[in-house]
Tab-separated table of C-alpha atoms and ligand atoms in Angstrom:
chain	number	residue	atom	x	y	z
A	1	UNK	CA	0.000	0.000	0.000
A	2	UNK	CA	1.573	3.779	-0.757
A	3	UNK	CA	1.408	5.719	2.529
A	4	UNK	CA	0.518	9.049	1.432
A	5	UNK	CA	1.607	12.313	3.807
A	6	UNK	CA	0.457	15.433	3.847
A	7	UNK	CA	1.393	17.956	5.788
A	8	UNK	CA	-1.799	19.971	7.717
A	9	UNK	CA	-3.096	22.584	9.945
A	10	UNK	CA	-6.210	23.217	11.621
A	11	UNK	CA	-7.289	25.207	7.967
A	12	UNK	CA	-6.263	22.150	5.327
A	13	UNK	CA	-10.062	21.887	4.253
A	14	UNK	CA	-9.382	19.651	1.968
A	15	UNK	CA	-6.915	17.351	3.323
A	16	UNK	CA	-8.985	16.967	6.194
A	17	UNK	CA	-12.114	16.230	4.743
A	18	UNK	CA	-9.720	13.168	2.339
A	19	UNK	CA	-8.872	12.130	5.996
A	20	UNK	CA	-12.069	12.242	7.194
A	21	UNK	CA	-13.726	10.101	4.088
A	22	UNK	CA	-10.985	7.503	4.390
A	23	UNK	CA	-12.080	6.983	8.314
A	24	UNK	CA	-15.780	6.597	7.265
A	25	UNK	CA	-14.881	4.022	5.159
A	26	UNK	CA	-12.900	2.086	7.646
A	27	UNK	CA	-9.395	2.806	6.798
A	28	UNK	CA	-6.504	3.756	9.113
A	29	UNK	CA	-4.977	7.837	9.732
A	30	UNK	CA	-2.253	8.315	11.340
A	31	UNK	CA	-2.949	12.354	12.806
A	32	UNK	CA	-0.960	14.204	15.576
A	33	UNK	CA	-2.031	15.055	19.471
A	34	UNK	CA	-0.721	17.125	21.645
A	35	UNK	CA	0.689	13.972	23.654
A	36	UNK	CA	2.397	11.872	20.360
A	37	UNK	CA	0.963	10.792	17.012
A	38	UNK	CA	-2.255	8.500	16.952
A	39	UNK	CA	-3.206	5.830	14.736
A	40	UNK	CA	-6.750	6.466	14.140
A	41	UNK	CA	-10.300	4.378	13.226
A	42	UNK	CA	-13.781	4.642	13.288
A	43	UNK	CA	-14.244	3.299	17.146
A	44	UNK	CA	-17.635	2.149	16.260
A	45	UNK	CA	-16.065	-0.132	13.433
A	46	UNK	CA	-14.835	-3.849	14.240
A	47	UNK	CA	-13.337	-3.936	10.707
A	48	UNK	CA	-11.273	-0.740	10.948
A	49	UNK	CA	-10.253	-0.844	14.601
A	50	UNK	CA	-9.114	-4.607	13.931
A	51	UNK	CA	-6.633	-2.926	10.873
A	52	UNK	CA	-5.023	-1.028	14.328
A	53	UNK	CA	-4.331	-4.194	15.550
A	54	UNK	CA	-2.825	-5.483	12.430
A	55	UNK	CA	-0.660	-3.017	11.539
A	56	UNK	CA	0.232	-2.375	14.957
A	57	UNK	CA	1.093	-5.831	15.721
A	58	UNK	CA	-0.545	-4.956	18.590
A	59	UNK	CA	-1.694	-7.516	21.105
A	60	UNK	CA	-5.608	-8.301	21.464
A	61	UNK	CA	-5.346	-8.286	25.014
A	62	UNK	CA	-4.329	-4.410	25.155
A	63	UNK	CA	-7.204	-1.718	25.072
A	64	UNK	CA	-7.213	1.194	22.566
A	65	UNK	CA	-8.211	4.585	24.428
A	66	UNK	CA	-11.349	6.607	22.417
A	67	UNK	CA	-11.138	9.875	21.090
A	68	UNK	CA	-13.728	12.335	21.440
A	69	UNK	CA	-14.443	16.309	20.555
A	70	UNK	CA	-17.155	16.945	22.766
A	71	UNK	CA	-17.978	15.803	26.442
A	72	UNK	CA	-21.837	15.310	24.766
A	73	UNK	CA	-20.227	12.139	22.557
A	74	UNK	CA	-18.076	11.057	25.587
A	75	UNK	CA	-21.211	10.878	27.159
A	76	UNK	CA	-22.888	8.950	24.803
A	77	UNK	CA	-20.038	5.825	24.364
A	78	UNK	CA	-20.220	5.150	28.137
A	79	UNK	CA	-23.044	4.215	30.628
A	80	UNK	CA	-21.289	5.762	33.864
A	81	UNK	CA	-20.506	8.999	33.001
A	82	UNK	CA	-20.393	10.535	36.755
A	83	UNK	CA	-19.441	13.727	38.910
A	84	UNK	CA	-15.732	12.995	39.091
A	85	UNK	CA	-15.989	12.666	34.979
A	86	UNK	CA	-17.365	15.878	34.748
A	87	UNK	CA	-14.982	17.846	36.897
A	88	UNK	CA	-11.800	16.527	35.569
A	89	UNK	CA	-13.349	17.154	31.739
A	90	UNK	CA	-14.266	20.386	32.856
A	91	UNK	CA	-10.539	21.094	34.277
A	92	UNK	CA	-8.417	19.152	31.385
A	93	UNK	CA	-10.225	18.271	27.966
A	94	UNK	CA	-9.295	18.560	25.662
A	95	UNK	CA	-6.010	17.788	27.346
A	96	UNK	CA	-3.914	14.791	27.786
A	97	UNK	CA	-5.848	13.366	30.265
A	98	UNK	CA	-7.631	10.001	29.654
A	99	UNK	CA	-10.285	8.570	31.606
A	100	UNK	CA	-11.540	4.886	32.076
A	101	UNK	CA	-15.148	4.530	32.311
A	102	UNK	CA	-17.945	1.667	32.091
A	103	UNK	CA	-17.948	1.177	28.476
A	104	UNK	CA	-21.372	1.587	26.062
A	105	UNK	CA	-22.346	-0.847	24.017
A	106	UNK	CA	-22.153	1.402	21.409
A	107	UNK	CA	-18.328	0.456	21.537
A	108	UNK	CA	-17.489	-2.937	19.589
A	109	UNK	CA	-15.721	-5.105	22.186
A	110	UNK	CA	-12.665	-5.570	20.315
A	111	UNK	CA	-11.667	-1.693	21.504
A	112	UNK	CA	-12.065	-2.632	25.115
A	113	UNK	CA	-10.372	-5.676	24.060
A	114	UNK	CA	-13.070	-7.498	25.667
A	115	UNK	CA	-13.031	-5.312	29.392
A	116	UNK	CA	-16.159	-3.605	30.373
A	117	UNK	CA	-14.779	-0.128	30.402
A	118	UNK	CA	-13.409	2.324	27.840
A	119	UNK	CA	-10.457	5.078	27.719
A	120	UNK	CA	-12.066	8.535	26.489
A	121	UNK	CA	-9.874	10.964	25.924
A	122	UNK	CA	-10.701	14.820	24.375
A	123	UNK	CA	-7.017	15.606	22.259
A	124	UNK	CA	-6.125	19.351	22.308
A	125	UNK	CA	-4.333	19.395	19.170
A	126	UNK	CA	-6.504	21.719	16.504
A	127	UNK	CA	-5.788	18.893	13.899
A	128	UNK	CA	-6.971	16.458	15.833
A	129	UNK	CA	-10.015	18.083	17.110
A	130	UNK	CA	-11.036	19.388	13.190
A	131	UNK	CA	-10.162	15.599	12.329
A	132	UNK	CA	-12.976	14.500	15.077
A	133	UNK	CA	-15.138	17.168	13.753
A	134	UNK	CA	-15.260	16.804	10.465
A	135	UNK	CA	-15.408	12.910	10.571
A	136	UNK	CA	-17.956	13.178	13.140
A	137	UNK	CA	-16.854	10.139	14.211
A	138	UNK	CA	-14.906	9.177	17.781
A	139	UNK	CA	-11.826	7.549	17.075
A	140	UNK	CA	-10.171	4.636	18.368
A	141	UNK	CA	-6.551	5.645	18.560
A	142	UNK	CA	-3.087	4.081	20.142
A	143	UNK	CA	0.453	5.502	19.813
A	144	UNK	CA	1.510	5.338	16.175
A	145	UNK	CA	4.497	3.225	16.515
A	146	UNK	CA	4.291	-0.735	15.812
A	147	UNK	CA	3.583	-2.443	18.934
A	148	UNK	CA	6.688	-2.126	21.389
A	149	UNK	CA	8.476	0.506	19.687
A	150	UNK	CA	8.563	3.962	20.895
A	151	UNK	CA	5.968	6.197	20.616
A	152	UNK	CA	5.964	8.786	17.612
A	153	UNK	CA	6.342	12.044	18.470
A	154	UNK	CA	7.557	13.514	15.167
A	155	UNK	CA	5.907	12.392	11.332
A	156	UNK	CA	9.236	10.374	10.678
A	157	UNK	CA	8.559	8.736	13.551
A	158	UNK	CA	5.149	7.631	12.499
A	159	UNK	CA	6.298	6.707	8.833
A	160	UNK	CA	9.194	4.348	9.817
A	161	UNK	CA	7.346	2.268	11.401
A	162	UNK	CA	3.336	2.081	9.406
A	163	UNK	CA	4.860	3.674	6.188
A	164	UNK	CA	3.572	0.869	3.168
A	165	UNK	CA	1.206	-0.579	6.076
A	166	UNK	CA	-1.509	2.465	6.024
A	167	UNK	CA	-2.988	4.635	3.645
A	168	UNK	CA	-2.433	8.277	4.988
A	169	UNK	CA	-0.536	10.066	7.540
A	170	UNK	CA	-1.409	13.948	8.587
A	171	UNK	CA	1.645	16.229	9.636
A	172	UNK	CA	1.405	18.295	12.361
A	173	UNK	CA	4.820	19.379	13.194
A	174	UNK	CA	6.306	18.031	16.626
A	175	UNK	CA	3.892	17.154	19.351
A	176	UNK	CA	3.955	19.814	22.076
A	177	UNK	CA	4.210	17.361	25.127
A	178	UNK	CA	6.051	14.470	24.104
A	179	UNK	CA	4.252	11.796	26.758
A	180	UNK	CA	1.402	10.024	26.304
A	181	UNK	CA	-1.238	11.081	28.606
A	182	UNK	CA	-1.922	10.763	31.985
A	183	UNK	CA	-4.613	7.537	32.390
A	184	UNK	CA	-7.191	7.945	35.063
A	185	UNK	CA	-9.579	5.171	36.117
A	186	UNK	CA	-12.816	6.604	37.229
A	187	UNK	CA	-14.533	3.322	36.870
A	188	UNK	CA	-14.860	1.911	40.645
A	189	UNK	CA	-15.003	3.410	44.099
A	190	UNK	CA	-12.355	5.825	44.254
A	191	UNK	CA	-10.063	7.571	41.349
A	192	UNK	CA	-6.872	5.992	40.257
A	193	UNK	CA	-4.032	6.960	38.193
A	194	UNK	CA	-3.012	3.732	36.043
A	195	UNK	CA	-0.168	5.878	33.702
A	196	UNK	CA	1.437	8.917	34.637
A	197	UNK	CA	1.349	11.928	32.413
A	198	UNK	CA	1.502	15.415	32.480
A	199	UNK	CA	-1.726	15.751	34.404
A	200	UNK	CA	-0.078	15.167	37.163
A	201	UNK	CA	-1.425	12.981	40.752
A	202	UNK	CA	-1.812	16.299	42.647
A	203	UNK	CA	-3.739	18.422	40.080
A	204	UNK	CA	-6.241	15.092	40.098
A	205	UNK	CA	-6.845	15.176	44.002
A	206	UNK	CA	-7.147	19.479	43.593
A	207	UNK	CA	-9.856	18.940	41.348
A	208	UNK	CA	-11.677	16.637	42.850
A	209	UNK	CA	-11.197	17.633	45.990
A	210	UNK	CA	-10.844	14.167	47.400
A	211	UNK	CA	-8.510	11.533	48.511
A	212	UNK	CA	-8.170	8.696	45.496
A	213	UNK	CA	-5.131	6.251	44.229
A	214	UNK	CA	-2.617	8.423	43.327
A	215	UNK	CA	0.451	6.747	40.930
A	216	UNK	CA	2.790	5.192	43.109
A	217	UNK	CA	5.973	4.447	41.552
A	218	UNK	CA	7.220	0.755	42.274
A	219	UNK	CA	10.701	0.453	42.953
A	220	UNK	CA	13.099	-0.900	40.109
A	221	UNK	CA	13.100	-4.720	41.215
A	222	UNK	CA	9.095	-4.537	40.869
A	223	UNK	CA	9.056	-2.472	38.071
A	224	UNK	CA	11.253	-4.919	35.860
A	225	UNK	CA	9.569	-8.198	37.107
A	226	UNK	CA	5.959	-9.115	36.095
A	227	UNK	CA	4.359	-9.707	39.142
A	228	UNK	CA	1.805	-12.388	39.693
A	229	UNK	CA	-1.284	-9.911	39.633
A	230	UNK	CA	-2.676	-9.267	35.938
A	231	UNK	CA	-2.213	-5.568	35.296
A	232	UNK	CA	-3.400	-3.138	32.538
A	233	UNK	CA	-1.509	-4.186	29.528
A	234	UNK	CA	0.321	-0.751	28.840
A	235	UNK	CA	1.215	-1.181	32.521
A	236	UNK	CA	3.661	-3.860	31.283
A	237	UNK	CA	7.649	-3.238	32.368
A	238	UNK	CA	9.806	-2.947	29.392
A	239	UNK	CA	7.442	-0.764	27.440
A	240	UNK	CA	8.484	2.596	25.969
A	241	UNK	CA	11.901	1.810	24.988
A	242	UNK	CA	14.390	2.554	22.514
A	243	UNK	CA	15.799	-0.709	20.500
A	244	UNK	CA	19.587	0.184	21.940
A	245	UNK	CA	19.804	-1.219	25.408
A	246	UNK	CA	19.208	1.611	28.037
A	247	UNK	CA	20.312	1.817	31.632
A	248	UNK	CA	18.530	4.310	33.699
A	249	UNK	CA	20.363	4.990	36.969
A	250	UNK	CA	19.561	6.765	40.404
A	251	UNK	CA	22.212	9.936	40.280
A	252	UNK	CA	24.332	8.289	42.770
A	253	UNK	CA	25.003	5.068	41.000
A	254	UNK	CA	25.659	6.769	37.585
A	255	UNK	CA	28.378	8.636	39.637
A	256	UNK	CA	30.354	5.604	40.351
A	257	UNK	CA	29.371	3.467	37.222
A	258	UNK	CA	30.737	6.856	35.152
A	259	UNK	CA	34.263	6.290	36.457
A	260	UNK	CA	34.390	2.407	35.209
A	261	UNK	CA	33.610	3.730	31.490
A	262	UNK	CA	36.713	2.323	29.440
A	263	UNK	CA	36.168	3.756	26.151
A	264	UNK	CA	35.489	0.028	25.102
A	265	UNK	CA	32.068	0.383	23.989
A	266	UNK	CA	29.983	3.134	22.407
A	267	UNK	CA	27.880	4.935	24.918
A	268	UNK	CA	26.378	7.802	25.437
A	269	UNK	CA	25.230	9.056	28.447
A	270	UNK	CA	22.024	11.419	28.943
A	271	UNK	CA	21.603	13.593	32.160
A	272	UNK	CA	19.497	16.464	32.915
A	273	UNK	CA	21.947	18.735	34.547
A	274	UNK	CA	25.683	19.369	33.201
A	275	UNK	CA	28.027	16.891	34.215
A	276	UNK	CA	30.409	19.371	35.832
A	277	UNK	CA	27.390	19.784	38.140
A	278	UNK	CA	27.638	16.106	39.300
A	279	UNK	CA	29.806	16.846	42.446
A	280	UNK	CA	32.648	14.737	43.019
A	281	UNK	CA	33.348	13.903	39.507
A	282	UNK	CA	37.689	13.655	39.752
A	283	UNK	CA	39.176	16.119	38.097
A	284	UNK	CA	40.428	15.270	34.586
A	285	UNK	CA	37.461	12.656	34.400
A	286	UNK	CA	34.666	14.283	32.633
A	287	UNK	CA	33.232	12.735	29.772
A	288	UNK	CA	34.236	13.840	26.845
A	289	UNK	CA	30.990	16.119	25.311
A	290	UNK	CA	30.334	13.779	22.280
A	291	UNK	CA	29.250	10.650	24.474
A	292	UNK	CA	27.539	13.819	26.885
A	293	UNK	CA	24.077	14.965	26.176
A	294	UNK	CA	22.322	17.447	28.014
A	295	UNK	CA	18.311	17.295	28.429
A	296	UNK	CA	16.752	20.180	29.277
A	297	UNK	CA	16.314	20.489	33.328
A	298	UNK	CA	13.014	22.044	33.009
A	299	UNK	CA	10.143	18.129	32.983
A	300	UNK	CA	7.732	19.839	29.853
A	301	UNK	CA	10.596	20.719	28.010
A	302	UNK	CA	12.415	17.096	29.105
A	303	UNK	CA	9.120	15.575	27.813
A	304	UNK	CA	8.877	16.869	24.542
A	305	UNK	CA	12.710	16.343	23.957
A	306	UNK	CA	12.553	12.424	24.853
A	307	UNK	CA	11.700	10.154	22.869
A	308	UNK	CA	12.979	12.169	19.389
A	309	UNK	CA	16.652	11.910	21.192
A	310	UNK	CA	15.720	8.313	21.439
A	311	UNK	CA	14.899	8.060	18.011
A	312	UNK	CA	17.537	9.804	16.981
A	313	UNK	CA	20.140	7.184	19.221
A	314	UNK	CA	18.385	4.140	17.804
A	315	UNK	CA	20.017	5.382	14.126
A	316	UNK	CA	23.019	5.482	15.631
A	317	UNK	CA	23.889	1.580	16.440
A	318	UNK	CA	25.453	2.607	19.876
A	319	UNK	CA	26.206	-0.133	22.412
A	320	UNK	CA	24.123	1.358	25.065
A	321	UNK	CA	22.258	4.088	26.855
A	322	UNK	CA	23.023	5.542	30.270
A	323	UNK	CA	20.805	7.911	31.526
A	324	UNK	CA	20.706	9.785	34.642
A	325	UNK	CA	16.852	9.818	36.360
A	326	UNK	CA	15.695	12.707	37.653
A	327	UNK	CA	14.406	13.253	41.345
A	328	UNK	CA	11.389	11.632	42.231
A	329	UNK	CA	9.696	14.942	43.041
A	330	UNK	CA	5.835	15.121	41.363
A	331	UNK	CA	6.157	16.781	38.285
A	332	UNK	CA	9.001	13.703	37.088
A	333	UNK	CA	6.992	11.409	38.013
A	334	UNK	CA	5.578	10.455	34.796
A	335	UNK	CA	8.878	10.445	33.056
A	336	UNK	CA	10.883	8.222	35.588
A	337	UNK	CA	8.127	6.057	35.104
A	338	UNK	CA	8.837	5.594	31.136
A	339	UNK	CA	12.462	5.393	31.817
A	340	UNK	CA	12.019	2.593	34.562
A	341	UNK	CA	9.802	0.978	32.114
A	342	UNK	CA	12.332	1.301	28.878
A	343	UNK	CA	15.769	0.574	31.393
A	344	UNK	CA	17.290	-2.730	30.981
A	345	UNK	CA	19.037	-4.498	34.733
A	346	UNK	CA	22.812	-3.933	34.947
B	1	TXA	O1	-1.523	10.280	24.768
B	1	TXA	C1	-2.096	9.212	24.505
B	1	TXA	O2	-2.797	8.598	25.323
B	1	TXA	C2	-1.881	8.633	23.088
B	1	TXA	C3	-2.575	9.560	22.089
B	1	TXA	C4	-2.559	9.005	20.694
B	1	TXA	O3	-3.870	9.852	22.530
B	1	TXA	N1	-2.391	7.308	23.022
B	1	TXA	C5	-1.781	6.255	23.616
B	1	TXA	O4	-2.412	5.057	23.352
B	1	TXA	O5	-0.777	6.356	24.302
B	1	TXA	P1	-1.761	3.640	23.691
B	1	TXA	O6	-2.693	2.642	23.135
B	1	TXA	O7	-0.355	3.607	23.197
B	1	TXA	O8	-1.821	3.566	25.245
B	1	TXA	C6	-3.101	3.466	25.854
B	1	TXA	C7	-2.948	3.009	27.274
B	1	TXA	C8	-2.504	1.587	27.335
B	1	TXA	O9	-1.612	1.483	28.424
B	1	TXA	C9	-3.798	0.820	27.615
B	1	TXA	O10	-3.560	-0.380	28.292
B	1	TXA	C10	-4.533	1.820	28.486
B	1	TXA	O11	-4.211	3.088	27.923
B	1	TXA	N2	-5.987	1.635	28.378
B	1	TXA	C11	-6.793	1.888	27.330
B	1	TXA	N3	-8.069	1.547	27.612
B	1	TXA	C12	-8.068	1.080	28.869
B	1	TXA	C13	-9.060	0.556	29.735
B	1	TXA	N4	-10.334	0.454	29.361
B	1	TXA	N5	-8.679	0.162	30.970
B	1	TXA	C14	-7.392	0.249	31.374
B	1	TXA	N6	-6.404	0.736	30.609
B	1	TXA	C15	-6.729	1.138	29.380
B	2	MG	MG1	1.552	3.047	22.867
């Protein structure tokens, strides 16, 4: 199949409405968010949301979350819409915030991927909200990257991995946050944060005004074992990663492991404050600046840098990643969770 890609704003009439009329009749577009680039389909399709799956590679087992451009249709595709939904929409959508309610029937089972509740999410990108419109359809939509590859931040991104396996992809420029988006479960007695995102566990609780399950980050051992309790399949370790190996440290073991680098292999090592800044580096032992890269200190502007330097490394054939976590203050949260998730056990 050619992949065609056009390049869009908010105001491409035209190649909106082509992307529109290839949705209604149950093909696959690949469109940015705000978060990183979605592969889209009619959600209340079995036929097109299964072509996710197969071009995806995706697992059956893993849920697709449902994109909406009005709280009225994200209404309408579940059967519990409820107070809590209503503030947070109110407070974040369109905004990378998703939220997991008792699914309508309205929703073919194969999106739910069998479960009784669905992801909704309202995108704030002006593509993808015309898109929505103008299709008037919601759209089933995961990360366009083939199933445990990074997610696509960038339209290269997207066409390495579904170019020749889709007919379209719309290009938006660079996604503004870089990290998929925060995944709240408003389904049972109490809220609970099941990804971490840039909404973070605090501005949930100030909304709602109430104590909930905030994201708890496991510790490493955890993290990088499955456990014996079945979890949400995008809650899976070793998700999010680059292909070359990676090796996330605490700052206090990269000190010592930086001092054992021989030269032997090719590295490079990724930190979010200069490496002059790391303390008791020994004199005459800094790294030299081309295995060195910087990240920027500030998290939004970490986020939206993160996985394009990974893509970027993985063309590279380098031995391995190093990279220096951040603190485990709040607004890191969600991206010490995707590096725990992508690092590999020394
Ligand atoms: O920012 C985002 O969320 C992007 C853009 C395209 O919207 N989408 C995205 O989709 O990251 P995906 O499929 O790569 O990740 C969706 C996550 C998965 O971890 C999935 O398991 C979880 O959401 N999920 C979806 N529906 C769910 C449900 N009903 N219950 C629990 N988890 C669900
Ligand atoms: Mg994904």
């Amino acid at each position: 199949m050619k992949t065609e890609i056009l390049e869009v704003n908010e105001h491409s009439e035209s190649e909106l409405r082509r992307a529109a009329e290839l949705l209604q009749q149950g093909e696959l577009v690949a469109f940015p968010t705000e978060t990183v680039y979605g592969l889209g389909a009619n959600a209340y399709s079995e036929e097109a949301v299964a072509k996710i799956f197969q071009a995806k590679g995706r697992p059956s087992n893993n849920p697709l979350i449902v994109h909406i451009s009005s709280i009225e249709k994200a209404r309408s595709l579940t059967t519990g819409w409820n107070e809590r939904a209503s503030r947070l929409a109110e407070a974040f959508w369109p905004g990378p915030l998703t939220m997991i309610l008792p699914k309508h029937p309205a929703i073919p089972d194969i999106v739910t991927a069998g479960g009784m509740t669905v992801g909704l999410r309202m995108p704030q990108h002006p593509v993808a909200l015309k898109l929505l419109k103008i299709s008037g359809l919601p759209l089933a939509a995961p990360s366009a990257n083939l199933s445990n590859q990074l997610s696509p931040t960038q339209v290269e991104h997207v066409s390495r991995g579904l170019a020749g396996k889709i007919p379209l992809i719309l290009d938006g420029g660079a996604c503004q946050k870089g990290i998929e988006s925060t995944v709240v479960d408003l389904s049972s007695a109490t809220w609970r944060v099941l990804r971490p995102g840039s909404i973070t566990n605090a501005m949930i609780k100030e909304v709602l005004q109430e104590d909930g399950q905030p994201f708890q980050e496991k510790n490493q051992e955890q993290t990088s074992h499955q456990s014996t309790i079945m979890i949400s399949p995008g809650q899976l370790p070793q998700h999010y990663a680059p292909r070359t190996p990676l090796f996330a440290l605490e700052e206090e073991h990269a000190k010592h492991l930086l001092h054992e680098l021989d030269g032997s292999q090719k590295v490079i090592w990724l930190t979010h404050q200069p490496i002059e800044s790391i303390s008791d580096l020994k004199k005459g032992q800094a790294l030299s600046p081309k295995i060195h890269h910087l990240l920027p200190a500030d998290p939004a502007a970490y986020a939206r840098r993160l996985y394009a330097l990974f893509h970027e490394l993985d063309q590279k054939s380098l031995d391995r990643i190093y990279i220096t976590l951040p603190p485990s203050d709040s607004e890191w949260l969600a991206i010490r969770d995707r590096l725990l998730r992508a690092s590999k056990k020394l």
